[in-house]
mmCIF file of C-alpha atoms in Angstrom:
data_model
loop_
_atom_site.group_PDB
_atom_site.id
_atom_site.type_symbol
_atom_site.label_atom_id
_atom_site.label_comp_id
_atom_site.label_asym_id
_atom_site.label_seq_id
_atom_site.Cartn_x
_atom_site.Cartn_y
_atom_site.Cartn_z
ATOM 1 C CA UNK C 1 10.413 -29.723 91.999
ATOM 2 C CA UNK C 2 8.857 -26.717 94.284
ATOM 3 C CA UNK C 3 10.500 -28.175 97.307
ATOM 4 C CA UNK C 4 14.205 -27.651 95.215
ATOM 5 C CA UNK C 5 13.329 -24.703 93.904
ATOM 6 C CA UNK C 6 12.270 -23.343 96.928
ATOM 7 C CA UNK C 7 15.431 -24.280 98.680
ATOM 8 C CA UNK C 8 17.531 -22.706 95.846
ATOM 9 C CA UNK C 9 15.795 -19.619 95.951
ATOM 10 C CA UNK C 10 15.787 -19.370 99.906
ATOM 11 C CA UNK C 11 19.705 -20.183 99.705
ATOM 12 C CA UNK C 12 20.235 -17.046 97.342
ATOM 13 C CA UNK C 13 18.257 -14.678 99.552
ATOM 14 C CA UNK C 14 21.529 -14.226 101.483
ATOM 15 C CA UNK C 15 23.831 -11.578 100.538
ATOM 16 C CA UNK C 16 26.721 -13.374 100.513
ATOM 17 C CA UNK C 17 25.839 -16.719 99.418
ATOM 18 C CA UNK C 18 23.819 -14.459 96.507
ATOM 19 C CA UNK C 19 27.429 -12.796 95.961
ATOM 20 C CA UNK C 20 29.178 -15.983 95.260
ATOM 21 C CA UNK C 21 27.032 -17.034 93.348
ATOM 22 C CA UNK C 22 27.431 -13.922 91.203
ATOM 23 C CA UNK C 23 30.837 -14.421 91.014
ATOM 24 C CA UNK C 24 31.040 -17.514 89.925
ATOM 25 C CA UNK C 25 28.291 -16.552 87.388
ATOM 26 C CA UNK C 26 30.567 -13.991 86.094
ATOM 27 C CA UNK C 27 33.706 -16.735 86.153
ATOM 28 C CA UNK C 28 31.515 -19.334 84.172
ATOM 29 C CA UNK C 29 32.939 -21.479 83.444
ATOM 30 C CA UNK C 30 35.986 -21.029 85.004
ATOM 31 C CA UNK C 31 36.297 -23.743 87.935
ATOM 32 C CA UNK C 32 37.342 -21.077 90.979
ATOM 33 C CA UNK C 33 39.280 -21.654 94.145
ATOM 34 C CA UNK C 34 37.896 -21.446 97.666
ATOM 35 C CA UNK C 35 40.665 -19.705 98.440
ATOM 36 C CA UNK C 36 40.395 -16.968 95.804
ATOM 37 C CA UNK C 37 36.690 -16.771 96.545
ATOM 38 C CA UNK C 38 37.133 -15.735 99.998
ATOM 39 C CA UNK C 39 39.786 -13.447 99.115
ATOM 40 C CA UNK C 40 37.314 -11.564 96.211
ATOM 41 C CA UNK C 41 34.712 -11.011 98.135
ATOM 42 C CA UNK C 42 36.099 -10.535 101.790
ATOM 43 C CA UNK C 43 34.710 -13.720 103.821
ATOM 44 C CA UNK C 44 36.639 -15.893 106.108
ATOM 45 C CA UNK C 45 37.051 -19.443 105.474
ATOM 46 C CA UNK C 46 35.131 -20.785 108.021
ATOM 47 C CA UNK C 47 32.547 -18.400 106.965
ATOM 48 C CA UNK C 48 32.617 -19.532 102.990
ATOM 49 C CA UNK C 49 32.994 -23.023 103.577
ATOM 50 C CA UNK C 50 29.281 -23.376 105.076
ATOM 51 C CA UNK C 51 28.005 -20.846 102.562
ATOM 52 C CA UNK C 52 29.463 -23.275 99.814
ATOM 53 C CA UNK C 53 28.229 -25.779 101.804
ATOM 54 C CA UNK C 54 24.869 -24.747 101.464
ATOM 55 C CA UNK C 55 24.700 -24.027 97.877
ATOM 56 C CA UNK C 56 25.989 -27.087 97.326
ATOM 57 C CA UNK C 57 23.334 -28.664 98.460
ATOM 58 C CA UNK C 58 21.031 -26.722 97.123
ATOM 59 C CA UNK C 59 22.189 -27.753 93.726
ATOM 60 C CA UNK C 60 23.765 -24.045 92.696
ATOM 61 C CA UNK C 61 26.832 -24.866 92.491
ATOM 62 C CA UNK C 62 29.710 -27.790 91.591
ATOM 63 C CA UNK C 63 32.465 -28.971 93.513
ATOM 64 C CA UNK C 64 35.762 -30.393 91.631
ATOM 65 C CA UNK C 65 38.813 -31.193 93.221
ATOM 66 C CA UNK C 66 41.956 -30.628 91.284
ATOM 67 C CA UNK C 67 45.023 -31.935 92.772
ATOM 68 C CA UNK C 68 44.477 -31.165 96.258
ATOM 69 C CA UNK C 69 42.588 -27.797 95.935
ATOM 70 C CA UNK C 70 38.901 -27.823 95.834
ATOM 71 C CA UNK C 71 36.916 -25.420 93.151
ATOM 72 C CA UNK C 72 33.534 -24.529 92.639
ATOM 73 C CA UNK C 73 31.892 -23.354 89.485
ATOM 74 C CA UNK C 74 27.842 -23.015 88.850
ATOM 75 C CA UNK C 75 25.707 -26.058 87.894
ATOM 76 C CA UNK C 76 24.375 -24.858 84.756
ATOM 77 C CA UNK C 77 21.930 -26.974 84.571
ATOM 78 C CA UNK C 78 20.294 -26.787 87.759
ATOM 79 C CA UNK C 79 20.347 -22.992 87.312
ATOM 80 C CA UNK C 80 18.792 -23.117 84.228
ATOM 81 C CA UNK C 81 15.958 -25.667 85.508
ATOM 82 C CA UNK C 82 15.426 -22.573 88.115
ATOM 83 C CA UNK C 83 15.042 -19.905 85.818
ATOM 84 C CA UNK C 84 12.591 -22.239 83.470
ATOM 85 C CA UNK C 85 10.448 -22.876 86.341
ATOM 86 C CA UNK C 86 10.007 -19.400 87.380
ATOM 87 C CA UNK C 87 9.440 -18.192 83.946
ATOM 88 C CA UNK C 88 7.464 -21.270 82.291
ATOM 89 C CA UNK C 89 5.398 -22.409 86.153
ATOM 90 C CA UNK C 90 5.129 -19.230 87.880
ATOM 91 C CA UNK C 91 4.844 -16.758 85.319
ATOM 92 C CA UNK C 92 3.193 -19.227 82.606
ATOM 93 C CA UNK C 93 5.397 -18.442 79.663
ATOM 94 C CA UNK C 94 4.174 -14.672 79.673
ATOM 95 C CA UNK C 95 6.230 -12.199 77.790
ATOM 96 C CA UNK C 96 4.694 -9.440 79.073
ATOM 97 C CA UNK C 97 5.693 -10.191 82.762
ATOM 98 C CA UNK C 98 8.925 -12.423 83.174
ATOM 99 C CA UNK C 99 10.465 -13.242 79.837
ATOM 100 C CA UNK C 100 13.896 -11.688 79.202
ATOM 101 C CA UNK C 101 12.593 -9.538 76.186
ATOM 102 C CA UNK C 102 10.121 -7.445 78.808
ATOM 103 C CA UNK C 103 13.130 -6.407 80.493
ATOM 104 C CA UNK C 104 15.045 -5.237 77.624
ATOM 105 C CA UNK C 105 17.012 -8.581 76.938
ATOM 106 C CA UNK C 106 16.094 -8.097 73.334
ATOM 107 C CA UNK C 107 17.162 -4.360 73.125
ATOM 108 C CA UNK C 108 20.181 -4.045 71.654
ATOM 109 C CA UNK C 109 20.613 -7.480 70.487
ATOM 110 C CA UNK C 110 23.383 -8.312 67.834
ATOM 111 C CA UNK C 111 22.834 -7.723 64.529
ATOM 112 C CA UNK C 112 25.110 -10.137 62.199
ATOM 113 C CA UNK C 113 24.842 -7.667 59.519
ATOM 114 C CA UNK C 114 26.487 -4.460 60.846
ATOM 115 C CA UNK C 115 29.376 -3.781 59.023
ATOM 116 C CA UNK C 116 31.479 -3.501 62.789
ATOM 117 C CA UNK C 117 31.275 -4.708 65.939
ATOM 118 C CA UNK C 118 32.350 -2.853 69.034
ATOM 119 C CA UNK C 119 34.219 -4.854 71.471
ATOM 120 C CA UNK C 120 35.686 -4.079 74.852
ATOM 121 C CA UNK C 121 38.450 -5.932 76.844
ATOM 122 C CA UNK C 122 38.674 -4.971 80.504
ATOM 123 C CA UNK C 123 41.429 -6.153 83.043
ATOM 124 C CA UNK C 124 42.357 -4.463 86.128
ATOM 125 C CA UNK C 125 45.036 -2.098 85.290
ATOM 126 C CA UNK C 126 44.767 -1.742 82.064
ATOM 127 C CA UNK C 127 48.611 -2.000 80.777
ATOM 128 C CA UNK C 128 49.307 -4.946 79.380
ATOM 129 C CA UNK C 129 46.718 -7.331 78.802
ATOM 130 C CA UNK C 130 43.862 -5.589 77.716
ATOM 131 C CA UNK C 131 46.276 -3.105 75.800
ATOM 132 C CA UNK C 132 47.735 -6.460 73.991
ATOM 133 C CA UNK C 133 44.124 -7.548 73.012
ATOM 134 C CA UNK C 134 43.029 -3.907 71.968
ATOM 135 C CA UNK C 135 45.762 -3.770 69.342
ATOM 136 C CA UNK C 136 45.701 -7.239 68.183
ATOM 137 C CA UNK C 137 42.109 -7.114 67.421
ATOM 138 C CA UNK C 138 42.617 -3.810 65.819
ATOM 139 C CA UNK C 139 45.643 -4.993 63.824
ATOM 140 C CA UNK C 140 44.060 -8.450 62.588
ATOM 141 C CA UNK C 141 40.526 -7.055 61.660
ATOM 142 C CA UNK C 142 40.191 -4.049 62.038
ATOM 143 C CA UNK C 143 37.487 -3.879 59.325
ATOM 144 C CA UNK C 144 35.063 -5.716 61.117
ATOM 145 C CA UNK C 145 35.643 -4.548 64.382
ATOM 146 C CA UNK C 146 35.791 -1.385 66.570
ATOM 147 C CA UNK C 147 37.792 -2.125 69.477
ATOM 148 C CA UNK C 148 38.256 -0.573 73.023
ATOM 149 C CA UNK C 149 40.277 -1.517 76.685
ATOM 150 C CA UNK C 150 39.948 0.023 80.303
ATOM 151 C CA UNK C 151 40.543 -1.251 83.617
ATOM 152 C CA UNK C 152 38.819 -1.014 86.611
ATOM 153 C CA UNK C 153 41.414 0.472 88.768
ATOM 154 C CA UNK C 154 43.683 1.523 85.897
ATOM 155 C CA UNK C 155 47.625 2.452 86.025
ATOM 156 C CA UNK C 156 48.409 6.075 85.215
ATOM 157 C CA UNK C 157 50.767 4.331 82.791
ATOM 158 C CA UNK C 158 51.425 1.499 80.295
ATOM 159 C CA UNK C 159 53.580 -1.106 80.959
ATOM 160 C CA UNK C 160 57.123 -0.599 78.988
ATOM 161 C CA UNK C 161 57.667 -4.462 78.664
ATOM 162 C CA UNK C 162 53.907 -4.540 77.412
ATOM 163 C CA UNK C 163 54.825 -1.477 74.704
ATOM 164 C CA UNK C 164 57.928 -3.321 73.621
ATOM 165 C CA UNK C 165 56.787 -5.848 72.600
ATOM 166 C CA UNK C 166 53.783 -4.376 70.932
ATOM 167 C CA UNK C 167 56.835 -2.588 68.999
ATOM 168 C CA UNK C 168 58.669 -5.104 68.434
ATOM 169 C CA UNK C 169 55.647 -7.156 67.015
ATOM 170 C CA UNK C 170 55.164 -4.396 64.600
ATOM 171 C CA UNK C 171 52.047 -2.763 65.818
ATOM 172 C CA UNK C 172 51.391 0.964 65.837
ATOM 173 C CA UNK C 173 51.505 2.254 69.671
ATOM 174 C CA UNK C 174 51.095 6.136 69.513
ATOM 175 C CA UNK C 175 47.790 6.196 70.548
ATOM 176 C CA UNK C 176 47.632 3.544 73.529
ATOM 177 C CA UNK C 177 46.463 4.915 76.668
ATOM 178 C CA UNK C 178 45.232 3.879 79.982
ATOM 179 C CA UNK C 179 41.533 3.700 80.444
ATOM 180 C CA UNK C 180 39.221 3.846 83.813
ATOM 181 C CA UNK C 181 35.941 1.360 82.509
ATOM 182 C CA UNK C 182 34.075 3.897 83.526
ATOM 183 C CA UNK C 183 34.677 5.583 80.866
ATOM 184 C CA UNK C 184 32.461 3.430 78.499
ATOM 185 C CA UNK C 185 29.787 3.426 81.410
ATOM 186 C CA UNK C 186 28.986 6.915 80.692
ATOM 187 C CA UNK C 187 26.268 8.728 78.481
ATOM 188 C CA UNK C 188 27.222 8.863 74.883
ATOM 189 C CA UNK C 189 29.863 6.196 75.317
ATOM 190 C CA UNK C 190 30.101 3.315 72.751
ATOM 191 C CA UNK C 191 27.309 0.453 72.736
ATOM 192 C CA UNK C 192 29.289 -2.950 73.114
ATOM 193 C CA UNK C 193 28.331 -6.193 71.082
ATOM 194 C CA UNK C 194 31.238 -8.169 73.050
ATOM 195 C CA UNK C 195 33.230 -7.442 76.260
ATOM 196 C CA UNK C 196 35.594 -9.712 77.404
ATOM 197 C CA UNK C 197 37.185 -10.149 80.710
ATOM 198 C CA UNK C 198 41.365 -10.773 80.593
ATOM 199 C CA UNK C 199 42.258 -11.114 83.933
ATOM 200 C CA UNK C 200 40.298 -12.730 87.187
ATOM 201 C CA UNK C 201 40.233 -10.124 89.668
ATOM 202 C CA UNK C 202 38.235 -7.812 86.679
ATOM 203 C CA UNK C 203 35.826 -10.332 86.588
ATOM 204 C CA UNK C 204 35.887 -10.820 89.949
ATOM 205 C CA UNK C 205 34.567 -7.635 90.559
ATOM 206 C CA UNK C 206 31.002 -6.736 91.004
ATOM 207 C CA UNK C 207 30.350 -4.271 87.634
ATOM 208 C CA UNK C 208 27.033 -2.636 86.402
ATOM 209 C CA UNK C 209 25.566 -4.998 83.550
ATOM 210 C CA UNK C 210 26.046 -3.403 80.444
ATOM 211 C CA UNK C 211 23.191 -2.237 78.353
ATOM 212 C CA UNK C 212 22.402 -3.232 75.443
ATOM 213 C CA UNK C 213 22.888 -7.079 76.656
ATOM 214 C CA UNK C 214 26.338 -7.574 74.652
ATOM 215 C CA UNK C 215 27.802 -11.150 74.592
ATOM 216 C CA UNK C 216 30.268 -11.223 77.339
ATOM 217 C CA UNK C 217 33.118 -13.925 78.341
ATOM 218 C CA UNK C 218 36.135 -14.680 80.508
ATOM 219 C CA UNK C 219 39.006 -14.690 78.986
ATOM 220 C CA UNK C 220 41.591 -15.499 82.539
ATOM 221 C CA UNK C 221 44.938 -15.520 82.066
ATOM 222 C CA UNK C 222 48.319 -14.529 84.145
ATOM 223 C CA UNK C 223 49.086 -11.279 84.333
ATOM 224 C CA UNK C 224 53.066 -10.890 82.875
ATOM 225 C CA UNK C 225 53.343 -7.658 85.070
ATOM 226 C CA UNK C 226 53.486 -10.132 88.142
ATOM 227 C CA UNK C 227 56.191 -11.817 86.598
ATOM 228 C CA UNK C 228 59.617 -11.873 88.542
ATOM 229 C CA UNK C 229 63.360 -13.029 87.841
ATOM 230 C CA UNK C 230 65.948 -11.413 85.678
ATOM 231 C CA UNK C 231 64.242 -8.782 82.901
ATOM 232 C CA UNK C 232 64.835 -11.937 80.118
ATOM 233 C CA UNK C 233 62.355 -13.982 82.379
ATOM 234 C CA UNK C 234 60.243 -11.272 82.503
ATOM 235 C CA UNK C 235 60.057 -10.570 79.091
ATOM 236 C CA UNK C 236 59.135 -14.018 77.871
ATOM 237 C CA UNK C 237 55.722 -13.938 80.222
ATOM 238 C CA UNK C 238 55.067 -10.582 78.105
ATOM 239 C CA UNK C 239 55.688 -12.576 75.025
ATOM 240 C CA UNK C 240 53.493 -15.568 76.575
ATOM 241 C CA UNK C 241 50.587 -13.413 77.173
ATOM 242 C CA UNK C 242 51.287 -11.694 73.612
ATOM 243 C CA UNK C 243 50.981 -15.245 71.982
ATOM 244 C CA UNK C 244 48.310 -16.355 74.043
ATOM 245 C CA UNK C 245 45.958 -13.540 73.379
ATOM 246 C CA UNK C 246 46.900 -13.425 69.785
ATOM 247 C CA UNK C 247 45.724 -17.342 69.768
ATOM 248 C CA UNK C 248 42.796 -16.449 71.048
ATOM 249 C CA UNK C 249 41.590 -13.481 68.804
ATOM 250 C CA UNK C 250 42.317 -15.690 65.935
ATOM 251 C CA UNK C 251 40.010 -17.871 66.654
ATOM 252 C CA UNK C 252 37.426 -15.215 67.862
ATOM 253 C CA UNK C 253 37.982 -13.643 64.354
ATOM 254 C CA UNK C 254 37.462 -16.638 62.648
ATOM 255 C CA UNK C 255 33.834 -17.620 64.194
ATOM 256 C CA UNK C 256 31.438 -17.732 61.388
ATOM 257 C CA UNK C 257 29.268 -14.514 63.157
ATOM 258 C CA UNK C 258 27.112 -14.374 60.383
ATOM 259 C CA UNK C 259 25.614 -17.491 60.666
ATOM 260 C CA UNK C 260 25.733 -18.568 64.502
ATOM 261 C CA UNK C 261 22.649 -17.524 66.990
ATOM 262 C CA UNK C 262 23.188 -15.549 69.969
ATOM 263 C CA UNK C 263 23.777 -18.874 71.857
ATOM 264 C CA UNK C 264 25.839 -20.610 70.292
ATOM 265 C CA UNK C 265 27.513 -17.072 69.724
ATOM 266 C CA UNK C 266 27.968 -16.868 73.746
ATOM 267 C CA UNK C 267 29.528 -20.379 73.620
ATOM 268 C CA UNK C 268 31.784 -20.299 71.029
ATOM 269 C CA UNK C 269 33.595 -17.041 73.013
ATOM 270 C CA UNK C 270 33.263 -19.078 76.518
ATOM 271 C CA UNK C 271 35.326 -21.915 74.499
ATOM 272 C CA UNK C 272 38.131 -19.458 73.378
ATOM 273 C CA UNK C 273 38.892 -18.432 76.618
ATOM 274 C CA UNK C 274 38.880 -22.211 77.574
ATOM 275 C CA UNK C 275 41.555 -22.569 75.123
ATOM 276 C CA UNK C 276 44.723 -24.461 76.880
ATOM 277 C CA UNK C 277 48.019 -23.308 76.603
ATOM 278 C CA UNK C 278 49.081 -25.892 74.277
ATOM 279 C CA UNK C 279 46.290 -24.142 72.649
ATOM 280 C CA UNK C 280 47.499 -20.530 73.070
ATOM 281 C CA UNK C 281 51.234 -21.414 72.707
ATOM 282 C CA UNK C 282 52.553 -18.631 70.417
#
């Protein structure tokens, strides 16, 4: 057991290695190509393929292949054997020195009986996506739930496809506006209870943790702006990503918050964004 753990923490004392592993902590459980990997984070192929190579066998990570493309996501459980040992061996169970709560884990922590719950949704540029998921959310239960969007390298403007269709779904668009994350990064800016990534390259990014320790997911999926063909084609990937996120926030709405732990809180929101497109078909 000391020998592996050892090994696992020796493997993350590189920067990079350390980096992917961050990513793909931040993609859980999304199962992530090498490919996109080494484009994120700027490392050649040859370079990434012995650094997955090595956390491989250090037990940090999983390999599946899917069709003929490799992809790597963490090994939860190994991880989590890791971060017992350290806490329950080395520190002995104390509170005081290595449990979660000493570093604030605890502060902040959801309360099931506030009357709302402040949520964020961050994609990259922040016009379609997270703009769809802001005013869904707002529309559907917007009793329960204060909600927010920004981007982390937002557009100047919203996306007109994105807009029509908001209008056309019957949802109020006067006040929509682009958003730079750090917006909600700075003093006096709303405490989050959720924040949900909607595209990959947001949560492929390397982002301040939040304080306060909200409940955080990935919540992938393509980005209609991308879309080409004639302005019909393109329209119907706005209208996919419309249904598709409107799936999704049903279900999120529907979760029982009152009576689920922070745990199986965190998993139920890691399931939505699991959700297929059979699933998410509108």
């Amino acid at each position: 057991m000391e020998i592996r753990i050892a090994t696992q923490l020796s493997t993350l004392g590189h920067p990079q290695r350390l980096a992917i592993f961050r990513m793909l902590m931040r993609r859980m459980p999304d199962r992530v190509p090498a490919g996109e990997i080494a484009d994120a984070l700027d490392i050649k192929p040859s370079t990434l393929s012995a650094y997955l190579s090595n956390l491989l066998d250090a037990g940090l990570l999983i390999q599946t292949r899917v069709g003929t493309s490799l992809r790597y996501s963490v090994n939860v459980t190994n991880v989590q054997g890791m971060l017992d040992f350290l806490l329950l061996d080395c520190c002995r169970g104390r509170p005081d020195m290595c449990s979660p709560m000493a570093v604030g884990f605890g502060e902040g922590a959801i309360d099931m009986s506030l009357k709302k719950f402040n949520v964020l949704f961050i994609c990259t540029g922040n016009s379609a996506r997270s703009i769809f998921a802001e005013t869904i959310l707002r529309d559907m239960a917007g009793d329960r739930f204060e909600v927010y969007s920004a981007g982390t390298k937002p557009y100047s403007e919203l996306n007109a496809m994105a807009l029509d269709v908001l209008r056309k779904k019957g949802h109020e668009i006067s006040g929509l506006r682009a958003k730079n994350v750090q917006e909600f990064m700075a003093e006096g800016a709303p405490k989050f209870d959720f924040v949900f990534t909607v595209c990959d390259q947001a949560a492929n990014e390397d982002c301040p943790a939040w304080s306060g320790q909200p409940i955080s997911a990935h919540w992938g999926m393509v980005d209609p702006v991308k879309a080409t063909g004639s302005d019909a084609e393109r329209s119907l990937a706005f209208q996919a990503a419309y249904g598709a996120l409107r799936n999704r926030i049903s279900a999120f709405t529907a979760l029982p918050m009152n009576t689920l732990d922070r745990i199986s809180l965190q998993k139920a929101v890691d399931d939505i964004g699991q959700m297929t497109e059979e699933d998410t078909s509108a």
